[in-house]
XYZ file of C-alpha atoms in Angstrom:
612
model
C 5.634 16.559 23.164
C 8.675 15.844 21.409
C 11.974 17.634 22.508
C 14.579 19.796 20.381
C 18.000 20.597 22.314
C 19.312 23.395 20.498
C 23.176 23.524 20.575
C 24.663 26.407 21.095
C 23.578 29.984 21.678
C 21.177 31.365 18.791
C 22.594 33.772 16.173
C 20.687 37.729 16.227
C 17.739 37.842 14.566
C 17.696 34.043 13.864
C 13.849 32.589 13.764
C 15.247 28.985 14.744
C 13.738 29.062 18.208
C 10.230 29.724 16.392
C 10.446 27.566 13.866
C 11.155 24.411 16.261
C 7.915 25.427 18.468
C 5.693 25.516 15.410
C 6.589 22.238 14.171
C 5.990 20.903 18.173
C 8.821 20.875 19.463
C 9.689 21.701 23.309
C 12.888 23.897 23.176
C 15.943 23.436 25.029
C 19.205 24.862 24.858
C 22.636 23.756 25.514
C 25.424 25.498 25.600
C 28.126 22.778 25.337
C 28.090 18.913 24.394
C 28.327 17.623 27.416
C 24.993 19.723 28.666
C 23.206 18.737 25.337
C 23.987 15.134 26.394
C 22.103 15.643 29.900
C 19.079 16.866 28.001
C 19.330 13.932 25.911
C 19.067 11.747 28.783
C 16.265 13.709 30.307
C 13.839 13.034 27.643
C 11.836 10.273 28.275
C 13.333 7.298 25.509
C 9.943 6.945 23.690
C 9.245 10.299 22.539
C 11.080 11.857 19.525
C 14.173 14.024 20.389
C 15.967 16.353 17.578
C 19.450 17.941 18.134
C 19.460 21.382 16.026
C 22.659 23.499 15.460
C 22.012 26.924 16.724
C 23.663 28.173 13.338
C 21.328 26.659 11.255
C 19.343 28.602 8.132
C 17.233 27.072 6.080
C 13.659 27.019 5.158
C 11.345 25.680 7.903
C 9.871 22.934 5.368
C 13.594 21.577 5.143
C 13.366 21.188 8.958
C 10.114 19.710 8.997
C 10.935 16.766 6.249
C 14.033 16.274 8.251
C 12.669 16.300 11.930
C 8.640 15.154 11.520
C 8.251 12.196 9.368
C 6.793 10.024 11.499
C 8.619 6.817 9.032
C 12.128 6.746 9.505
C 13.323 5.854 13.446
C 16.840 8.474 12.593
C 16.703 11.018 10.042
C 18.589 14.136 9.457
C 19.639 17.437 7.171
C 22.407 19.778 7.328
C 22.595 21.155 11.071
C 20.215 18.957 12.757
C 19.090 15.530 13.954
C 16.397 13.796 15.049
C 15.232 9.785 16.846
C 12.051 8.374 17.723
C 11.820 5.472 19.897
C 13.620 3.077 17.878
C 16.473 5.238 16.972
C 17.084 6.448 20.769
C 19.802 3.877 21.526
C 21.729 5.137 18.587
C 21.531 8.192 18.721
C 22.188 7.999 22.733
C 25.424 6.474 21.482
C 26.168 8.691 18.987
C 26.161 11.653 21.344
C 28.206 10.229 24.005
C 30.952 9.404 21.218
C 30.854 12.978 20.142
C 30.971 14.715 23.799
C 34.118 12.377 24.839
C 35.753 13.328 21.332
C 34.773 16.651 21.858
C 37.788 17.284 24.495
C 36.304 17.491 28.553
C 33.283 17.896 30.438
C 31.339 20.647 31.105
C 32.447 23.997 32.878
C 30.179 23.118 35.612
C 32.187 20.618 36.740
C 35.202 22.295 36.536
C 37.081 20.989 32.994
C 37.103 22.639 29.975
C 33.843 22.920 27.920
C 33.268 20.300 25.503
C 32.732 21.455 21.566
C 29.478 22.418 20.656
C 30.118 23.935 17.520
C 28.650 21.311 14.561
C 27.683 18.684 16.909
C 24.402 17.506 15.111
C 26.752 16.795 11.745
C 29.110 15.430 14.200
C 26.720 13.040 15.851
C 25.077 12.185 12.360
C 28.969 11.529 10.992
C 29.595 8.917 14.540
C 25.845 7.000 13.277
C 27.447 6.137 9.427
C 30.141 4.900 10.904
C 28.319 2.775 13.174
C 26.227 1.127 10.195
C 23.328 3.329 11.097
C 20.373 3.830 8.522
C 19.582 7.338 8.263
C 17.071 8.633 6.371
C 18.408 12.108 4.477
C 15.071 13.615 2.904
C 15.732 15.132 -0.837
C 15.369 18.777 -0.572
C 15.535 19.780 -3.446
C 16.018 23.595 -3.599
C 15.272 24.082 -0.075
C 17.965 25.102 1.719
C 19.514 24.059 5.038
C 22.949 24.817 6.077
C 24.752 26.099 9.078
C 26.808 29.074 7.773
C 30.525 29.482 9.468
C 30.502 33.329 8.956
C 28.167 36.768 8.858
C 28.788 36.718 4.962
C 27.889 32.921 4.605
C 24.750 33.476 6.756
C 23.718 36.396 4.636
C 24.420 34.382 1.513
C 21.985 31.208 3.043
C 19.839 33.675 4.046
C 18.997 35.417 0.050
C 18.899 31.567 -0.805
C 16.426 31.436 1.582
C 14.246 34.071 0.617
C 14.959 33.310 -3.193
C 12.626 30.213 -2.969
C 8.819 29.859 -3.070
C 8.642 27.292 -0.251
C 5.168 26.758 -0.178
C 4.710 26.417 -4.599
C 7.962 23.239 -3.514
C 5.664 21.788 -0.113
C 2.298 21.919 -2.800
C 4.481 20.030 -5.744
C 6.060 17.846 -3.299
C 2.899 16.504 -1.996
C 2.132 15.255 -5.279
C 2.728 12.052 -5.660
C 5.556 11.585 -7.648
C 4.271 8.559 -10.449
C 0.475 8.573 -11.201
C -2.123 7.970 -13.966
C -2.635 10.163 -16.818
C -5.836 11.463 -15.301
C -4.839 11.669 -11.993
C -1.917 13.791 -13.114
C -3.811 16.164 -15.326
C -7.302 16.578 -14.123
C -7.566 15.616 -10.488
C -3.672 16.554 -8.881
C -3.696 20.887 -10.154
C -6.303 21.140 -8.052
C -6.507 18.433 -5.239
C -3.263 19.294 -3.813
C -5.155 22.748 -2.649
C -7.721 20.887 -1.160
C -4.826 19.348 0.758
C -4.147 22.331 1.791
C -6.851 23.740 3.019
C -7.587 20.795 5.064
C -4.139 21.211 6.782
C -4.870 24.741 7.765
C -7.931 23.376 9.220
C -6.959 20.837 11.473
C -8.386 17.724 9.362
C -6.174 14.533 9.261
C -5.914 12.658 6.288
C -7.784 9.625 8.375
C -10.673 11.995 8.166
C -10.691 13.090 4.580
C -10.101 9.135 3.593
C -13.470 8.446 5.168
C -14.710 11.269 3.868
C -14.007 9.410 0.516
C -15.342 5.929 1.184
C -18.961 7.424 2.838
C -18.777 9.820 -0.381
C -18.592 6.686 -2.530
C -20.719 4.873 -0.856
C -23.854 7.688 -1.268
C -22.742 7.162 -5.437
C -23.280 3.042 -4.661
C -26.651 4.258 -3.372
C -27.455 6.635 -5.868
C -26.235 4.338 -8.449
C -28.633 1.503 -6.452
C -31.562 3.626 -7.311
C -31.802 2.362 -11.025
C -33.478 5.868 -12.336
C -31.133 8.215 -14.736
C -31.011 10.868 -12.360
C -29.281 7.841 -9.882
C -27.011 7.094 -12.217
C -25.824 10.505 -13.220
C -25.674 11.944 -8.947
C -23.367 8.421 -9.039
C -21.091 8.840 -12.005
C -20.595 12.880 -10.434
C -20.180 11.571 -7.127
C -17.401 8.957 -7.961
C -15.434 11.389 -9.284
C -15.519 13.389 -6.043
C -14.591 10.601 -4.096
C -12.177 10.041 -5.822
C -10.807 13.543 -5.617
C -11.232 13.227 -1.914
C -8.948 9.979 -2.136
C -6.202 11.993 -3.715
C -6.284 14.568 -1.465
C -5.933 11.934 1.933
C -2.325 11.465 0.261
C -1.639 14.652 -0.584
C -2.490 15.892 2.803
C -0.221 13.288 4.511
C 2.391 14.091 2.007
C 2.007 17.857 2.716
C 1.785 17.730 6.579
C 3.775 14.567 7.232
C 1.282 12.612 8.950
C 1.680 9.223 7.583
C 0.880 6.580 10.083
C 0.003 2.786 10.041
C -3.722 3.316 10.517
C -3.970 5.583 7.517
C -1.784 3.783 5.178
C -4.144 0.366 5.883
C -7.296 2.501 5.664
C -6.468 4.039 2.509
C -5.751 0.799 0.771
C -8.746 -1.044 2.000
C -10.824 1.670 1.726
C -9.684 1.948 -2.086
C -11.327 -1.563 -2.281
C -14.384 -0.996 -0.437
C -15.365 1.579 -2.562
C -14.890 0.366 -5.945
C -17.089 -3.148 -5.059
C -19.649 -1.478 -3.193
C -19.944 0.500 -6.429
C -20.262 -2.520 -8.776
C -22.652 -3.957 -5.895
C -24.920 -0.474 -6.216
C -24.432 -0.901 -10.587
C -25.938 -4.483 -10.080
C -28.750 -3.088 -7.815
C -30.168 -0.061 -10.213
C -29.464 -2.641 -13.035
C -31.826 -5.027 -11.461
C -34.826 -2.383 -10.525
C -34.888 -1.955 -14.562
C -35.301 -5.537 -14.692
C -31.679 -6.700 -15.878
C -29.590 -9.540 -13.915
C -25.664 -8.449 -13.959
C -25.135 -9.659 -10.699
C -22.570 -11.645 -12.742
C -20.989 -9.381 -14.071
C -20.212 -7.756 -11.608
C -19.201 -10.623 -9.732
C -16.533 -11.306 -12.923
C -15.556 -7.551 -12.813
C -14.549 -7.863 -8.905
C -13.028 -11.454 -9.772
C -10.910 -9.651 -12.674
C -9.724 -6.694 -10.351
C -8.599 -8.882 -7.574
C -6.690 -11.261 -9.807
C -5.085 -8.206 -11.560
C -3.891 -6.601 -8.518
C -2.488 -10.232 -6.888
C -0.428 -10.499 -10.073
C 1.543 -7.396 -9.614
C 1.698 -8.105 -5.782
C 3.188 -11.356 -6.384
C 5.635 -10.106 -8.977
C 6.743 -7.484 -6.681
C 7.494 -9.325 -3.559
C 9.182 -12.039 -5.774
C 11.057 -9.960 -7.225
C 11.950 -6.558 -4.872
C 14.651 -7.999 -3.204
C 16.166 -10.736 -5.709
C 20.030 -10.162 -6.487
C 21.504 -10.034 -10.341
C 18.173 -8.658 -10.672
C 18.093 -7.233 -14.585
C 16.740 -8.439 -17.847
C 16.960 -7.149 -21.577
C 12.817 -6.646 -21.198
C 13.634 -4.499 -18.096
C 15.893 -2.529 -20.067
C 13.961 -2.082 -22.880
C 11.153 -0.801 -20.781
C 13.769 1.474 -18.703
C 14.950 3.123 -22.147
C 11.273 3.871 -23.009
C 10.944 5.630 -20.225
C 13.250 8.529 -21.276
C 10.351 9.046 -24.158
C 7.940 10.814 -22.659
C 4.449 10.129 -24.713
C 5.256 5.976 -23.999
C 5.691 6.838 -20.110
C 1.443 8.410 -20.068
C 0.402 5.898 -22.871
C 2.032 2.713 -20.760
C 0.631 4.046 -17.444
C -3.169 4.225 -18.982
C -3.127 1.040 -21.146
C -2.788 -0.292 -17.033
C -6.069 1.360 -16.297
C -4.892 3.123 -12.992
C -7.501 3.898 -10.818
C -7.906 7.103 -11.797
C -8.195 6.249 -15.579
C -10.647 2.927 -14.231
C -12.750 5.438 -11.837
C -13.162 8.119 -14.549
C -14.745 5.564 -17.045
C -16.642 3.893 -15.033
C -18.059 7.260 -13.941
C -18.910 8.734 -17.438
C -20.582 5.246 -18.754
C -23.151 4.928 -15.301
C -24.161 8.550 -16.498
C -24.443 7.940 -19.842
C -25.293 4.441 -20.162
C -26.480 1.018 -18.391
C -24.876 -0.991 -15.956
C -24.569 -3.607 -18.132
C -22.490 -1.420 -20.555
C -20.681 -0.153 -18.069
C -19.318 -3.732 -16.437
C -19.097 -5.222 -20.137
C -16.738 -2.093 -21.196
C -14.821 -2.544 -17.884
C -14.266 -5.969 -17.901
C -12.734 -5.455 -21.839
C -10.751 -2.673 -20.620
C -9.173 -4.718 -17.502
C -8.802 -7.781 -18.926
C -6.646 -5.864 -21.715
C -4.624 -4.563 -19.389
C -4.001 -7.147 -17.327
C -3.111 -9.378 -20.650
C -0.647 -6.645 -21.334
C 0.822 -6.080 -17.441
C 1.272 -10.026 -17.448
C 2.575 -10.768 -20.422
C 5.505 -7.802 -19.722
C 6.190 -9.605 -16.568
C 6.047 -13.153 -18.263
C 8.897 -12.015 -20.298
C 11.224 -10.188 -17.966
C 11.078 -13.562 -15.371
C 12.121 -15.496 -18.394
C 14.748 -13.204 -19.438
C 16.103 -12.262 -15.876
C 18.462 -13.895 -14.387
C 17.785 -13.006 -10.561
C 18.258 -15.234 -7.588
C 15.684 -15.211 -5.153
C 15.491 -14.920 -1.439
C 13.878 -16.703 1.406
C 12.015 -13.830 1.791
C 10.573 -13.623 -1.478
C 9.518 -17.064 -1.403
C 8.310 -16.524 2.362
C 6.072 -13.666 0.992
C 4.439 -16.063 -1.981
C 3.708 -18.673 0.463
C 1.787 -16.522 2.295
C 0.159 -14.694 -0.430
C -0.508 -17.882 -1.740
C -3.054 -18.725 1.607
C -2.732 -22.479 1.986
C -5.135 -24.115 4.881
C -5.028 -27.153 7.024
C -5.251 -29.067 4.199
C -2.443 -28.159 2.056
C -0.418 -28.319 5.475
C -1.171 -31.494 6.171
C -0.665 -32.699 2.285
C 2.900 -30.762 2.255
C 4.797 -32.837 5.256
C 4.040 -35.732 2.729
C 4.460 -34.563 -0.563
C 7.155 -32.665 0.132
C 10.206 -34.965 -0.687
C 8.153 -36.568 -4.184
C 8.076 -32.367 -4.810
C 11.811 -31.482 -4.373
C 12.118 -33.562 -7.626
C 9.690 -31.973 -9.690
C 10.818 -29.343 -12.912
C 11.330 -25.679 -11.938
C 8.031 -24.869 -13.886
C 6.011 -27.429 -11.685
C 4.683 -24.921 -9.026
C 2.915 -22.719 -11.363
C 1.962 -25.616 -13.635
C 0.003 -27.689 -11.316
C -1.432 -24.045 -9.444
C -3.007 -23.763 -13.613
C -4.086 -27.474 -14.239
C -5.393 -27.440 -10.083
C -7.100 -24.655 -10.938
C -8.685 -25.403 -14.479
C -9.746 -28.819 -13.071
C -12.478 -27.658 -10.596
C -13.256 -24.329 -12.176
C -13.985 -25.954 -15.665
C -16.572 -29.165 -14.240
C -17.849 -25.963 -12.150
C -19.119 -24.322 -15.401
C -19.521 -26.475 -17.465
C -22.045 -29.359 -15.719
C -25.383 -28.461 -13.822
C -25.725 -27.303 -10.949
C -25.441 -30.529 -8.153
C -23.031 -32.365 -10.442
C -20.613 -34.440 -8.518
C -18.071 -33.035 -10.899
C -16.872 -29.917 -9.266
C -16.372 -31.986 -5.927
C -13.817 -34.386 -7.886
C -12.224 -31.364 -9.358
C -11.713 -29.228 -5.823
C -10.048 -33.006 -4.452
C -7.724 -32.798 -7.877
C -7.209 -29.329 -6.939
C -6.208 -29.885 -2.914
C -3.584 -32.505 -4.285
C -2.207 -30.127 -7.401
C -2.335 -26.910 -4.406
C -0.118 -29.243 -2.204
C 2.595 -29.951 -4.097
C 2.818 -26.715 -5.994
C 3.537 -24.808 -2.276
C 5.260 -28.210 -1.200
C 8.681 -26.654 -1.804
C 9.931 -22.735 -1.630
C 8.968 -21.061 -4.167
C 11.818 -19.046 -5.548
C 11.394 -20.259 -9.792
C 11.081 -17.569 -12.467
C 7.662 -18.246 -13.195
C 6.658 -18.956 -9.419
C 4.922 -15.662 -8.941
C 2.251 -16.982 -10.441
C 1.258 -19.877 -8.126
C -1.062 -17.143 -5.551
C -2.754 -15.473 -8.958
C -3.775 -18.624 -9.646
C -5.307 -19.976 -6.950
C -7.327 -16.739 -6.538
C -8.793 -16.595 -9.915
C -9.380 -21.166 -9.310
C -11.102 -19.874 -5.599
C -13.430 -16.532 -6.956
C -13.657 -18.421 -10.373
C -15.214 -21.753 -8.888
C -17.905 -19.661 -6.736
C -18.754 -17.352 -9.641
C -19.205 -20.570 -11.648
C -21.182 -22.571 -9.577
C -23.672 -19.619 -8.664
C -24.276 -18.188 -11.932
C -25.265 -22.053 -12.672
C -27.500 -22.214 -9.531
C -29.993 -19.869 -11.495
C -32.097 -19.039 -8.775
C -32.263 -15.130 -7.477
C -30.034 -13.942 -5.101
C -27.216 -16.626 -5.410
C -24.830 -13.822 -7.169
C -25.309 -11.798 -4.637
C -24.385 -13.483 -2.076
C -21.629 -15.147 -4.568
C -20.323 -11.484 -4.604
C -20.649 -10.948 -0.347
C -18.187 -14.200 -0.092
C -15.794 -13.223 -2.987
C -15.764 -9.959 -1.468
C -14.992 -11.018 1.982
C -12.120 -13.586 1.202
C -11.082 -11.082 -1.251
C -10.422 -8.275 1.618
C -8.050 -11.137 3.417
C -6.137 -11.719 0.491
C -5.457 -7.845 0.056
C -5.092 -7.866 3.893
C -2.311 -10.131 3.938
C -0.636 -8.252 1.433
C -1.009 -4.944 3.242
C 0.643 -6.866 5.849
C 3.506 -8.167 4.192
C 4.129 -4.355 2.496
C 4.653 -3.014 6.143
C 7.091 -5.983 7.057
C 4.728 -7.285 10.035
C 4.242 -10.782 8.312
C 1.305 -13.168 7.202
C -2.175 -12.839 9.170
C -2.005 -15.417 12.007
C -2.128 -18.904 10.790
C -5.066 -19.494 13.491
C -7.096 -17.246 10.983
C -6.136 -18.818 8.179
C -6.988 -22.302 9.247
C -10.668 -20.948 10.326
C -11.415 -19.765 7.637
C -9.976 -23.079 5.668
C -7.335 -21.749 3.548
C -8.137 -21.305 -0.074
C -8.283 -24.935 -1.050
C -10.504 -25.271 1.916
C -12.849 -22.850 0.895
C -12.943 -24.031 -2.567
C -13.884 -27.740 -1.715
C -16.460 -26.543 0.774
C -18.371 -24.402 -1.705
C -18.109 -27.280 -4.571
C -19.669 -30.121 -1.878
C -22.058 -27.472 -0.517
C -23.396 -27.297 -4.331
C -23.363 -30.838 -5.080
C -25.382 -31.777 -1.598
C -28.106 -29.125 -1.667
C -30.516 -27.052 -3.644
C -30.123 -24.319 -5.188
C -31.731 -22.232 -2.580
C -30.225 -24.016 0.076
C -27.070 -23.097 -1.867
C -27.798 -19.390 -1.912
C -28.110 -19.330 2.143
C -25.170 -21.353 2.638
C -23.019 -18.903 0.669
C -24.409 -16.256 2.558
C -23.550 -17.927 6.332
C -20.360 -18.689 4.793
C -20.062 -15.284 3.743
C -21.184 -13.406 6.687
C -18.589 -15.487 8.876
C -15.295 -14.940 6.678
C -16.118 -11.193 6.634
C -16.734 -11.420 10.348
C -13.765 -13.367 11.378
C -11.461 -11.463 8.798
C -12.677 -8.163 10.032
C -12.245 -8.423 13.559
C -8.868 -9.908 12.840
C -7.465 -7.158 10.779
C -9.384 -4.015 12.677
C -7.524 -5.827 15.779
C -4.386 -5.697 14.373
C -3.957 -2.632 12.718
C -5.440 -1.036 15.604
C -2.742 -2.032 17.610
C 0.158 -1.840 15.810
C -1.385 2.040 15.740
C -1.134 1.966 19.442
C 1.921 0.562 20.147
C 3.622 3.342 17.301
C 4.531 1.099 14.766
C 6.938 2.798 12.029
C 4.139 4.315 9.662
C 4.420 3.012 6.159
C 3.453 4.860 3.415
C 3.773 3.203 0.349
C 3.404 4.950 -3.035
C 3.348 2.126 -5.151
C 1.887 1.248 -8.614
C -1.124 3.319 -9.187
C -4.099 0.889 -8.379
């Protein structure tokens, strides 16, 4: 249970006492600085310790944004304090500064008592100095203060009781940019739901599964192939995805972010949305129509979309002289507020995605539902790429180790790029700065285009993934830090899921989508893995995983000599081992990891983000 030392003795009538037990805190008071230090050093260093001004009025929601949020190792507001784990040390320090400052040592040992009055501001004053981060939650209207005098308390007090805390905790567990739909049809409600399941007891972890098995029944409905299917699917997508607003909204509202939930929610986002397309293509094929490849291409599309803006981010978040007149441009459109909903739906957000592919399963046929979605995604991503085409060309930003640490990783190169690098590496260094995502295109076009464009068994493909190690090679041979170099992991995902959706659709023999679509989706869920990774600063999978599984050049030779060496059925259960062990070994790697970084209480990362 994590411990509040409350400093000084309590003013009349003051509900400060309360208000620290029902947040979960174990109250303890001191009556000096020197006494509030003690407590500090009973409580054991890994559990969460707050120091609270006695004084202190202020709405309990201000305390609990200030003393709960499980992200930040120090955070404070006005009259109060509060460390986890990491921010012990600190804050031990801190203290200790304060009580020698403060003038003696405690009346129980015989000196004069040490000052008591403001020490939380004090000790929060000593940790800015010191160069410590602390996170300072915006309140808003909320108010927390610690009054000098009756008629200042009475004042904080009105202020107090002037506010509709709860209407402020509702809006503020909103999030605070989202989709047009989202926004307006799904978040007036949602946020009650959030609500509710607070009052309850239910943890976001639980309503985010409650999402993915709700999806899940609409991939089965949808699966069924009758209209009644496809209408109980289109209804039950929707709810889902009601359910997956409210997970957020709940954390926001209650404060329980953790690592677990933030990983779950992401890759349950995933889940759901291809285990729908895989439930279209079922019903679609009990009616006797094949769009196993479309929704192969629709999955393809998605992924490819969301690497882009991955990429561009981590290239980009931390890159100094950062600006550009496109950057501007887009800033200054922002202060008109029809662009701001008409630019965040021509991205087809989730919400906006979920919501049309929802109506057109009820109303129509898989087929037009995938044909309409792949239109609609590959318009926005044409628009989302060619808006960050022009601000790399127009920025001038210099970029970091870290950036270019991030790409390499997203980019997912095997033993065979590895062992290609240590060669190529110097021939590389004196290549233009466009080179990287040059050679990532013409790599990439080289084994993708023989891929669709001979039979199936041509040796082609196989001469085009060997072009394509070499190109892979040298574009990752040296950091990648160039404008344009962002684009080097997009590419090589849409040259890996482009060469197996090739090379199946031209098998021609039933079944080899599917299982096209098991092994897209399983190297897919590492790629979005390692980004989930690199979002919550704990690094790249580990590189024994990545050399198991081959790396993407790897896995994109295998699959073109697998075709060229066997039949077409043969094919179709090759893809499917191959399929069943990268989700397997992928899996177990990931559950295994964010698992334990859950144990060991890992800062929890909550990442609002682009809507998806």
């Amino acid at each position: 249970m994590p411990t509040a030392i409350l400093t000084g003795q309590p003013v009349p009538g003051s509900s400060i006492e309360d208000d620290l037990r029902s947040l979960g805190f174990d109250v303890r008071t001191a009556v000096d600085a020197a006494a509030a230090e003690a407590l500090l050093a009973r409580v054991p260093g890994d559990q969460r310790v707050a120091v609270v001004d006695a004084g202190f009025v202020g709405h309990l929601h201000a305390l609990r944004l200030g003393l709960t949020d499980p992200r930040f190792p120090i955070a404070a507001v006005p009259g109060a304090v509060t460390a986890q784990g990491a921010g012990r040390q600190a804050l031990t320090r801190a203290m200790a500064r304060e009580t020698t400052a403060g003038g003696g040592t405690s009346p129980g040992l015989g000196g004069a008592p040490t000052v008591v009055a403001g020490l939380p501001d004090r000790i929060v004053s000593a940790l800015d100095a010191d160069g410590t981060e602390v996170h300072r939650p915006e309140l808003g209207r909320l108010v927390a203060a610690v009054p000098v005098d009756p008629q200042a308390r009475n004042e904080a007090r009105q202020a107090v009781a002037a506010v509709d805390e709860e209407a402020i905790r509702l809006k503020s567990a909103v999030k605070a940019r989202d989709g047009f739909f989202t926004t307006f049809f799904i978040s007036p409600y949602s946020r009650y739901l959030a609500r509710w399941c607070a009052r309850r007891g239910l943890t976001p972890n639980q309503v985010t599964t409650a999402s993915l098995l709700t999806a899940l029944i609409a991939a089965g409905c949808a699966a069924t192939g009758t209209r009644g299917g496809f209408v109980a699917a289109g209804v039950l997508l929707i709810a889902s995805f009601v359910l997956d607003c409210t997970d957020g909204q709940l954390a926001r509202y209650s404060l329980q972010y953790s690592t677990l939930g933030a990983w779950l929610d992401a890759t349950f986002d995933r889940a759901k949305e291809y285990a729908y397309y895989a439930g279209l293509a079922l019903g679609a094929a009990r009616g006797g129509d094949d769009v196993w490849a479309l929704a192969l291409g629709a999955m393809v599309l998605q992924t490819c979309r969301h690497v882009v803006d991955f990429s561009f981010n981590e290239a980009n978040h931390d890159a100094t002289a950062n600006t550009s007149p496109t950057a501007a441009l887009s800033d200054r459109l922002d202060g008109v507020g029809w662009t701001v909903w008409v630019r965040r739906m021509i991205v087809l957000p989730i919400g906006e995605r979920w919501a049309m592919i929802a109506v057109l399963t009820a109303a129509t046929t898989p087929r037009i539902t995938f044909l309409v979605l792949l239109i609609g995604c590959a318009f926005a991503a044409a628009y989302t790429t060619a808006g960050r085409l022009l601000r790399s060309v127009t920025r001038k930003a210099t970029r970091t180790d870290r950036a270019a640490r991030a790409l390499a990783d997203l980019a997912d190169s095997g033993p065979l790029t590895e062992a290609l690098t240590r060669i190529l590496r110097r021939p590389a260094r004196r290549l233009p700065g466009i080179a990287a995502p040059a050679l990532a295109l013409l790599g990439g076009a080289a084994v993708v285009a023989p891929a669709a464009l001979t039979g199936f068994g041509s040796p082609w493909p196989v001469a085009g993934a060997l072009v394509y190690v070499l190109t892979s090679a040298l574009a990752v041979a040296r950091p990648l830090k160039g404008a344009l170099d962002w684009l080097v992991p997009p590419f090589f995902r849409a040259a890996e899921y482009g060469t197996v959706l090739a090379l199946a659709a031209r098998a021609e023999v039933n079944g080899v989508l599917p299982a096209a679509f098991g092994l897209v989706a399983a190297v897919a869920y590492h790629h979005y893995d390692t980004v989930y990774r690199i979002r919550g600063n704990a690094g790249a999978p580990p590189a024994r995983l990545v050399r198991a599984i081959g790396g993407q050049e790897g896995r994109t030779l295998l699959v073109t000599v697998l075709a060229a060496l066997l039949t077409a059925v043969q094919f179709k259960v090759a893809l499917t081992a191959l399929a069943v062990l990268v989700a397997v070994l992928v899996l177990a790697e990931s559950i295994r990891f964010w698992v334990a970084s859950h144990l060991r209480g890992e800062p929890a990362v909550h990442d609002e983000g682009e809507p998806a």
